PDB file of C-alpha atoms in Angstrom:
ATOM      1  CA  MET Z   1      19.107 -10.052   8.390  1.00  0.00           C
ATOM      2  CA  ASP Z   2      21.779  -7.487   7.655  1.00  0.00           C
ATOM      3  CA  ILE Z   3      21.739  -5.511   4.391  1.00  0.00           C
ATOM      4  CA  GLU Z   4      24.651  -3.401   3.209  1.00  0.00           C
ATOM      5  CA  TYR Z   5      24.475  -0.950   0.328  1.00  0.00           C
ATOM      6  CA  ASN Z   6      27.900  -0.993  -1.271  1.00  0.00           C
ATOM      7  CA  ASN Z   7      27.640   1.839  -3.798  1.00  0.00           C
ATOM      8  CA  GLU Z   8      26.283   5.297  -3.026  1.00  0.00           C
ATOM      9  CA  SER Z   9      26.594   6.428  -6.663  1.00  0.00           C
ATOM     10  CA  ALA Z  10      23.982   3.947  -7.863  1.00  0.00           C
ATOM     11  CA  LEU Z  11      22.364   6.396 -10.254  1.00  0.00           C
ATOM     12  CA  LEU Z  12      25.563   6.476 -12.317  1.00  0.00           C
ATOM     13  CA  SER Z  13      27.201   3.086 -12.013  1.00  0.00           C
ATOM     14  CA  GLY Z  14      24.626   0.730 -10.514  1.00  0.00           C
ATOM     15  CA  GLN Z  15      24.116  -0.506  -6.987  1.00  0.00           C
ATOM     16  CA  ALA Z  16      25.498  -3.593  -5.266  1.00  0.00           C
ATOM     17  CA  VAL Z  17      23.574  -4.829  -2.226  1.00  0.00           C
ATOM     18  CA  THR Z  18      25.009  -7.420   0.181  1.00  0.00           C
ATOM     19  CA  PHE Z  19      22.600  -9.595   2.172  1.00  0.00           C
ATOM     20  CA  LYS Z  20      23.711 -11.491   5.265  1.00  0.00           C
ATOM     21  CA  LEU Z  21      21.247 -14.061   6.597  1.00  0.00           C
ATOM     22  CA  ASP Z  22      21.510 -15.645  10.027  1.00  0.00           C
ATOM     23  CA  PRO Z  23      20.585 -19.302  10.654  1.00  0.00           C
ATOM     24  CA  GLY Z  24      16.857 -19.817  10.145  1.00  0.00           C
ATOM     25  CA  GLU Z  25      16.286 -16.596   8.200  1.00  0.00           C
ATOM     26  CA  ILE Z  26      14.786 -16.917   4.708  1.00  0.00           C
ATOM     27  CA  ALA Z  27      14.647 -14.336   1.923  1.00  0.00           C
ATOM     28  CA  HIS Z  28      12.438 -14.779  -1.136  1.00  0.00           C
ATOM     29  CA  VAL Z  29      14.185 -13.024  -4.064  1.00  0.00           C
ATOM     30  CA  LEU Z  30      11.906 -12.257  -7.009  1.00  0.00           C
ATOM     31  CA  HIS Z  31      14.702 -11.246  -9.406  1.00  0.00           C
ATOM     32  CA  PRO Z  32      17.206 -14.082  -8.856  1.00  0.00           C
ATOM     33  CA  GLY Z  33      19.032 -13.191 -12.056  1.00  0.00           C
ATOM     34  CA  GLN Z  34      20.465 -10.157 -10.249  1.00  0.00           C
ATOM     35  CA  ILE Z  35      22.386 -12.321  -7.747  1.00  0.00           C
ATOM     36  CA  ILE Z  36      26.058 -12.129  -8.745  1.00  0.00           C
ATOM     37  CA  ALA Z  37      27.791 -13.732  -5.731  1.00  0.00           C
ATOM     38  CA  PHE Z  38      26.880 -16.256  -3.037  1.00  0.00           C
ATOM     39  CA  ARG Z  39      28.766 -17.505   0.020  1.00  0.00           C
ATOM     40  CA  GLY Z  40      27.376 -20.477   1.928  1.00  0.00           C
ATOM     41  CA  SER Z  41      26.101 -24.001   1.420  1.00  0.00           C
ATOM     42  CA  GLY Z  42      24.788 -24.539  -2.106  1.00  0.00           C
ATOM     43  CA  GLY Z  43      21.765 -26.297  -0.658  1.00  0.00           C
ATOM     44  CA  HIS Z  44      20.646 -23.057   0.994  1.00  0.00           C
ATOM     45  CA  ARG Z  45      19.360 -21.708  -2.341  1.00  0.00           C
ATOM     46  CA  SER Z  46      16.244 -23.266  -3.803  1.00  0.00           C
ATOM     47  CA  ASP Z  47      14.636 -21.789  -6.943  1.00  0.00           C
ATOM     48  CA  LYS Z  48      10.913 -22.343  -7.411  1.00  0.00           C
ATOM     49  CA  LEU Z  49       8.193 -21.498  -9.879  1.00  0.00           C
ATOM     50  CA  MET Z  50       6.095 -18.545  -8.756  1.00  0.00           C
ATOM     51  CA  ASN Z  51       2.378 -18.950  -8.410  1.00  0.00           C
ATOM     52  CA  ILE Z  52       0.176 -17.711 -11.263  1.00  0.00           C
ATOM     53  CA  GLN Z  53      -0.449 -14.372  -9.573  1.00  0.00           C
ATOM     54  CA  GLY Z  54       3.259 -13.766  -9.087  1.00  0.00           C
ATOM     55  CA  MET Z  55       4.036 -14.685 -12.680  1.00  0.00           C
ATOM     56  CA  TYR Z  56       1.422 -12.255 -13.933  1.00  0.00           C
ATOM     57  CA  ARG Z  57       2.341  -9.364 -11.653  1.00  0.00           C
ATOM     58  CA  LYS Z  58       6.130  -9.657 -12.007  1.00  0.00           C
ATOM     59  CA  ARG Z  59       6.256 -11.158 -15.513  1.00  0.00           C
ATOM     60  CA  LYS Z  60       8.794 -13.557 -14.049  1.00  0.00           C
ATOM     61  CA  LEU Z  61       8.654 -17.347 -13.715  1.00  0.00           C
ATOM     62  CA  ILE Z  62      11.218 -18.070 -11.010  1.00  0.00           C
ATOM     63  CA  ARG Z  63      11.895 -16.863  -7.490  1.00  0.00           C
ATOM     64  CA  ALA Z  64      14.862 -17.868  -5.325  1.00  0.00           C
ATOM     65  CA  ASP Z  65      14.331 -18.912  -1.703  1.00  0.00           C
ATOM     66  CA  ILE Z  66      17.597 -18.366   0.163  1.00  0.00           C
ATOM     67  CA  GLN Z  67      18.145 -19.607   3.693  1.00  0.00           C
ATOM     68  CA  GLY Z  68      20.778 -18.572   6.196  1.00  0.00           C
ATOM     69  CA  PRO Z  69      23.446 -18.780   7.295  1.00  0.00           C
ATOM     70  CA  CYS Z  70      24.770 -17.341   4.062  1.00  0.00           C
ATOM     71  CA  GLN Z  71      25.744 -14.151   2.279  1.00  0.00           C
ATOM     72  CA  PHE Z  72      24.851 -13.055  -1.235  1.00  0.00           C
ATOM     73  CA  VAL Z  73      25.258  -9.973  -3.420  1.00  0.00           C
ATOM     74  CA  ALA Z  74      22.622  -8.572  -5.768  1.00  0.00           C
ATOM     75  CA  SER Z  75      23.515  -6.149  -8.552  1.00  0.00           C
ATOM     76  CA  LEU Z  76      21.103  -3.471  -9.775  1.00  0.00           C
ATOM     77  CA  PRO Z  77      21.513  -1.457 -12.991  1.00  0.00           C
ATOM     78  CA  PRO Z  78      22.137   2.307 -13.096  1.00  0.00           C
ATOM     79  CA  SER Z  79      19.137   4.464 -12.174  1.00  0.00           C
ATOM     80  CA  ILE Z  80      17.523   1.622 -10.189  1.00  0.00           C
ATOM     81  CA  THR Z  81      18.002   1.496  -6.421  1.00  0.00           C
ATOM     82  CA  MET Z  82      16.610  -0.715  -3.693  1.00  0.00           C
ATOM     83  CA  ASN Z  83      15.149   0.541  -0.437  1.00  0.00           C
ATOM     84  CA  THR Z  84      14.513  -1.741   2.521  1.00  0.00           C
ATOM     85  CA  ILE Z  85      11.295  -1.358   4.499  1.00  0.00           C
ATOM     86  CA  ARG Z  86      10.762  -3.036   7.841  1.00  0.00           C
ATOM     87  CA  PHE Z  87       7.267  -4.176   8.697  1.00  0.00           C
ATOM     88  CA  THR Z  88       5.659  -4.420  12.095  1.00  0.00           C
ATOM     89  CA  ASP Z  89       2.005  -4.896  12.962  1.00  0.00           C
ATOM     90  CA  GLY Z  90      -0.392  -2.187  11.785  1.00  0.00           C
ATOM     91  CA  SER Z  91       0.938  -1.174   8.369  1.00  0.00           C
ATOM     92  CA  ASP Z  92      -1.768  -0.286   5.835  1.00  0.00           C
ATOM     93  CA  LEU Z  93       0.317   0.779   2.823  1.00  0.00           C
ATOM     94  CA  LEU Z  94      -0.644  -0.511  -0.631  1.00  0.00           C
ATOM     95  CA  TYR Z  95       2.178  -1.308  -3.055  1.00  0.00           C
ATOM     96  CA  ASP Z  96       2.513  -2.156  -6.707  1.00  0.00           C
ATOM     97  CA  PHE Z  97       3.867  -5.707  -6.836  1.00  0.00           C
ATOM     98  CA  LYS Z  98       6.206  -4.845  -9.720  1.00  0.00           C
ATOM     99  CA  HIS Z  99       8.385  -2.800  -7.332  1.00  0.00           C
ATOM    100  CA  LEU Z 100       9.036  -5.774  -5.019  1.00  0.00           C
ATOM    101  CA  PHE Z 101      12.584  -7.204  -5.110  1.00  0.00           C
ATOM    102  CA  PHE Z 102      12.510  -9.473  -2.068  1.00  0.00           C
ATOM    103  CA  TYR Z 103      10.568 -10.238   1.087  1.00  0.00           C
ATOM    104  CA  THR Z 104      11.469 -12.219   4.169  1.00  0.00           C
ATOM    105  CA  GLU Z 105       9.708 -15.097   5.868  1.00  0.00           C
ATOM    106  CA  GLY Z 106       7.070 -13.668   8.194  1.00  0.00           C
ATOM    107  CA  VAL Z 107       5.826 -11.030   5.761  1.00  0.00           C
ATOM    108  CA  GLU Z 108       2.332 -11.767   4.466  1.00  0.00           C
ATOM    109  CA  MET Z 109       0.783 -10.414   1.269  1.00  0.00           C
ATOM    110  CA  GLU Z 110      -2.878  -9.674   0.714  1.00  0.00           C
ATOM    111  CA  THR Z 111      -4.433  -8.734  -2.620  1.00  0.00           C
ATOM    112  CA  ARG Z 112      -6.509  -5.570  -2.655  1.00  0.00           C
ATOM    113  CA  ILE Z 113      -8.836  -5.045  -5.616  1.00  0.00           C
ATOM    114  CA  LEU Z 114      -9.176  -1.321  -6.200  1.00  0.00           C
ATOM    115  CA  SER Z 115     -12.434   0.515  -6.673  1.00  0.00           C
ATOM    116  CA  MET Z 116     -13.387   1.273 -10.267  1.00  0.00           C
ATOM    117  CA  LYS Z 117     -12.527   4.930  -9.713  1.00  0.00           C
ATOM    118  CA  ASN Z 118      -9.062   4.115  -8.390  1.00  0.00           C
ATOM    119  CA  MET Z 119      -8.537   1.637 -11.229  1.00  0.00           C
ATOM    120  CA  MET Z 120      -9.078   4.479 -13.682  1.00  0.00           C
ATOM    121  CA  ILE Z 121      -6.692   6.736 -11.759  1.00  0.00           C
ATOM    122  CA  THR Z 122      -3.879   4.243 -11.161  1.00  0.00           C
ATOM    123  CA  ARG Z 123      -4.374   2.247 -14.369  1.00  0.00           C
ATOM    124  CA  ASP Z 124      -4.091  -0.872 -12.234  1.00  0.00           C
ATOM    125  CA  ALA Z 125      -6.696  -3.209 -10.790  1.00  0.00           C
ATOM    126  CA  ILE Z 126      -4.743  -4.748  -7.920  1.00  0.00           C
ATOM    127  CA  LYS Z 127      -2.393  -3.533  -5.212  1.00  0.00           C
ATOM    128  CA  MET Z 128      -0.595  -5.547  -2.563  1.00  0.00           C
ATOM    129  CA  LYS Z 129      -0.889  -4.972   1.158  1.00  0.00           C
ATOM    130  CA  PHE Z 130       1.940  -6.345   3.302  1.00  0.00           C
ATOM    131  CA  SER Z 131       1.493  -7.301   6.921  1.00  0.00           C
ATOM    132  CA  GLY Z 132       3.269  -9.307   9.583  1.00  0.00           C
ATOM    133  CA  ARG Z 133       6.860  -8.835  10.667  1.00  0.00           C
ATOM    134  CA  GLY Z 134       9.949  -8.743   8.507  1.00  0.00           C
ATOM    135  CA  PHE Z 135      11.513  -6.874   5.595  1.00  0.00           C
ATOM    136  CA  ILE Z 136      10.759  -6.136   1.976  1.00  0.00           C
ATOM    137  CA  GLY Z 137      12.970  -4.567  -0.676  1.00  0.00           C
ATOM    138  CA  ILE Z 138      11.390  -2.014  -3.013  1.00  0.00           C
ATOM    139  CA  LEU Z 139      12.913  -1.087  -6.389  1.00  0.00           C
ATOM    140  CA  THR Z 140      12.742   2.618  -7.185  1.00  0.00           C
ATOM    141  CA  GLN Z 141      14.135   5.199  -9.582  1.00  0.00           C
ATOM    142  CA  GLY Z 142      16.032   7.506  -7.264  1.00  0.00           C
ATOM    143  CA  GLN Z 143      15.627   8.615  -3.674  1.00  0.00           C
ATOM    144  CA  VAL Z 144      12.492   7.628  -1.748  1.00  0.00           C
ATOM    145  CA  LEU Z 145      10.663  10.285   0.250  1.00  0.00           C
ATOM    146  CA  GLU Z 146       7.955   9.809   2.867  1.00  0.00           C
ATOM    147  CA  MET Z 147       5.352  12.599   2.986  1.00  0.00           C
ATOM    148  CA  PRO Z 148       2.493  12.860   5.512  1.00  0.00           C
ATOM    149  CA  LEU Z 149      -1.129  12.980   4.402  1.00  0.00           C
ATOM    150  CA  ASP Z 150      -3.776  15.229   5.910  1.00  0.00           C
ATOM    151  CA  PRO Z 151      -7.513  14.429   5.937  1.00  0.00           C
ATOM    152  CA  GLU Z 152      -8.421  17.991   4.898  1.00  0.00           C
ATOM    153  CA  GLU Z 153      -5.470  19.612   3.124  1.00  0.00           C
ATOM    154  CA  PRO Z 154      -4.602  17.705  -0.078  1.00  0.00           C
ATOM    155  CA  ILE Z 155      -1.144  16.931  -1.354  1.00  0.00           C
ATOM    156  CA  TYR Z 156      -0.563  16.752  -5.113  1.00  0.00           C
ATOM    157  CA  VAL Z 157       1.874  14.049  -6.222  1.00  0.00           C
ATOM    158  CA  GLU Z 158       2.900  13.238  -9.775  1.00  0.00           C
ATOM    159  CA  ALA Z 159       1.113   9.994 -10.611  1.00  0.00           C
ATOM    160  CA  GLY Z 160       4.208   8.179 -11.855  1.00  0.00           C
ATOM    161  CA  SER Z 161       6.183   8.965  -8.698  1.00  0.00           C
ATOM    162  CA  VAL Z 162       3.963   7.179  -6.178  1.00  0.00           C
ATOM    163  CA  ILE Z 163       5.429   3.974  -4.715  1.00  0.00           C
ATOM    164  CA  ALA Z 164       2.895   3.253  -1.968  1.00  0.00           C
ATOM    165  CA  TYR Z 165      -0.041   4.937  -0.266  1.00  0.00           C
ATOM    166  CA  PRO Z 166      -2.316   4.108   2.697  1.00  0.00           C
ATOM    167  CA  GLU Z 167      -5.367   1.969   2.098  1.00  0.00           C
ATOM    168  CA  ASN Z 168      -7.539   4.706   3.631  1.00  0.00           C
ATOM    169  CA  ALA Z 169      -6.274   7.436   1.268  1.00  0.00           C
ATOM    170  CA  LYS Z 170      -8.680   9.251  -1.028  1.00  0.00           C
ATOM    171  CA  LEU Z 171      -7.363   9.707  -4.569  1.00  0.00           C
ATOM    172  CA  GLU Z 172      -8.470  12.068  -7.297  1.00  0.00           C
ATOM    173  CA  LEU Z 173      -6.859  12.544 -10.690  1.00  0.00           C
ATOM    174  CA  SER Z 174      -6.080  16.237 -10.875  1.00  0.00           C
ATOM    175  CA  VAL Z 175      -3.804  19.109 -11.835  1.00  0.00           C
ATOM    176  CA  TYR Z 176      -3.251  22.365  -9.966  1.00  0.00           C
ATOM    177  CA  GLY Z 177      -2.150  25.929 -10.488  1.00  0.00           C
ATOM    178  CA  ASN Z 178      -3.368  28.411 -13.097  1.00  0.00           C
ATOM    179  CA  HIS Z 179      -4.351  27.539 -16.652  1.00  0.00           C
ATOM    180  CA  LEU Z 180      -0.811  27.625 -18.038  1.00  0.00           C
ATOM    181  CA  ALA Z 181       0.530  25.518 -15.178  1.00  0.00           C
ATOM    182  CA  SER Z 182      -2.145  22.848 -15.496  1.00  0.00           C
ATOM    183  CA  GLN Z 183      -1.777  22.791 -19.275  1.00  0.00           C
ATOM    184  CA  HIS Z 184       1.866  21.742 -19.096  1.00  0.00           C
ATOM    185  CA  MET Z 185       1.655  19.527 -16.023  1.00  0.00           C
ATOM    186  CA  ARG Z 186       1.691  15.770 -15.809  1.00  0.00           C
ATOM    187  CA  TYR Z 187      -1.323  14.236 -14.126  1.00  0.00           C
ATOM    188  CA  GLN Z 188      -1.243  14.423 -10.342  1.00  0.00           C
ATOM    189  CA  TRP Z 189      -2.863  12.396  -7.600  1.00  0.00           C
ATOM    190  CA  LYS Z 190      -4.740  14.711  -5.296  1.00  0.00           C
ATOM    191  CA  MET Z 191      -4.442  12.782  -2.037  1.00  0.00           C
ATOM    192  CA  THR Z 192      -6.003  13.161   1.406  1.00  0.00           C
ATOM    193  CA  GLY Z 193      -6.146  10.769   4.328  1.00  0.00           C
ATOM    194  CA  HIS Z 194      -4.097   9.537   7.254  1.00  0.00           C
ATOM    195  CA  GLY Z 195      -0.578   8.148   7.255  1.00  0.00           C
ATOM    196  CA  HIS Z 196       2.183   8.670   4.729  1.00  0.00           C
ATOM    197  CA  VAL Z 197       2.693   8.335   0.989  1.00  0.00           C
ATOM    198  CA  LEU Z 198       5.994   7.048  -0.410  1.00  0.00           C
ATOM    199  CA  ILE Z 199       7.260   8.734  -3.564  1.00  0.00           C
ATOM    200  CA  GLN Z 200      10.327   8.192  -5.732  1.00  0.00           C
ATOM    201  CA  ALA Z 201      12.305  11.232  -6.764  1.00  0.00           C
ATOM    202  CA  GLY Z 202      13.802   9.925  -9.997  1.00  0.00           C
ATOM    203  CA  SER Z 203      10.739   8.905 -11.988  1.00  0.00           C
ATOM    204  CA  GLY Z 204       9.896  12.261 -13.583  1.00  0.00           C
ATOM    205  CA  ASN Z 205      10.315  13.189 -17.215  1.00  0.00           C
ATOM    206  CA  ARG Z 206      13.654  14.078 -18.747  1.00  0.00           C
ATOM    207  CA  GLU Z 207      12.714  17.670 -19.558  1.00  0.00           C
ATOM    208  CA  LEU Z 208      15.434  19.193 -17.388  1.00  0.00           C
ATOM    209  CA  GLU Z 209      18.116  16.998 -18.948  1.00  0.00           C
ATOM    210  CA  ARG Z 210      16.888  17.893 -22.426  1.00  0.00           C
ATOM    211  CA  ASP Z 211      16.882  21.595 -21.580  1.00  0.00           C
ATOM    212  CA  LEU Z 212      20.464  21.477 -20.325  1.00  0.00           C
ATOM    213  CA  GLN Z 213      21.676  19.583 -23.377  1.00  0.00           C
ATOM    214  CA  SER Z 214      19.504  21.267 -25.993  1.00  0.00           C
ATOM    215  CA  GLY Z 215      20.782  23.811 -28.489  1.00  0.00           C
ATOM    216  CA  ASP Z 216      17.281  25.022 -29.387  1.00  0.00           C
ATOM    217  CA  GLY Z 217      16.758  28.737 -29.874  1.00  0.00           C
ATOM    218  CA  VAL Z 218      14.635  30.833 -27.565  1.00  0.00           C
ATOM    219  CA  VAL Z 219      11.762  31.105 -30.085  1.00  0.00           C
ATOM    220  CA  LYS Z 220      11.356  27.339 -30.425  1.00  0.00           C
ATOM    221  CA  ARG Z 221      11.505  26.870 -26.658  1.00  0.00           C
ATOM    222  CA  PHE Z 222       8.958  29.651 -26.162  1.00  0.00           C
ATOM    223  CA  LEU Z 223       6.523  28.089 -28.654  1.00  0.00           C
ATOM    224  CA  ARG Z 224       6.986  24.678 -27.067  1.00  0.00           C
ATOM    225  CA  GLU Z 225       5.995  26.114 -23.700  1.00  0.00           C
ATOM    226  CA  VAL Z 226       3.026  28.312 -24.605  1.00  0.00           C
ATOM    227  CA  ILE Z 227       1.299  26.262 -27.319  1.00  0.00           C
ATOM    228  CA  PRO Z 228      -0.917  23.447 -25.973  1.00  0.00           C
ATOM    229  CA  PHE Z 229       0.929  20.157 -26.457  1.00  0.00           C
ATOM    230  CA  GLY Z 230       3.831  22.106 -27.919  1.00  0.00           C
ATOM    231  CA  GLY Z 231       6.292  19.676 -26.407  1.00  0.00           C
ATOM    232  CA  VAL Z 232       4.718  16.914 -28.500  1.00  0.00           C
ATOM    233  CA  PHE Z 233       4.462  18.674 -31.861  1.00  0.00           C
ATOM    234  CA  ILE Z 234       7.528  20.926 -31.768  1.00  0.00           C
ATOM    235  CA  LYS Z 235      10.718  18.917 -31.620  1.00  0.00           C
TER     236      LYS Z 235
END
């Protein structure tokens, strides 16, 4: 499989991704409505109903199974980008199924039911573990970064920015810094373990954009910062 990203300015104008499949290769596309062009035999695309689990996790009914040789183009809206991850034996990352755009034949999915503690932290009961050999496409909001975990020294990651984390990782819902910092901080995952965590750089709040565009006076901005929950009550 060959994948070409046709637009580097995806955050502004959307991203077009071209897939080229060789004979015998199969890609399972979970958002077939995003396919805007196809070159090849019409019989090489077969849409199917997802299983119950897939319908629930993706809130979609149909997936498209596309077989090579062929070429197709998928279009993604502004602010959403796709990142391709290649799997070999030994991966232990857990993903949220909602981020999955496609996977190739040879990639296997296993359901992992989280501990009660992690359910409370992640607000999700199930994660997906991928194994085998092949590719998956992950939908993200902005650039994806890979950061190493340490078994002793924690890393704090904004909860909404986490794309995937190792199955062995220890998670705690936390904040950090002094009282003022923690008071105005989104919840963080305090993470330790082995391996790497994948985070997306574009999922944070829009505070910076609002600050740049806002005409608020200094007094209102000061009160919004120093009063607990000032950003909620002072508009």
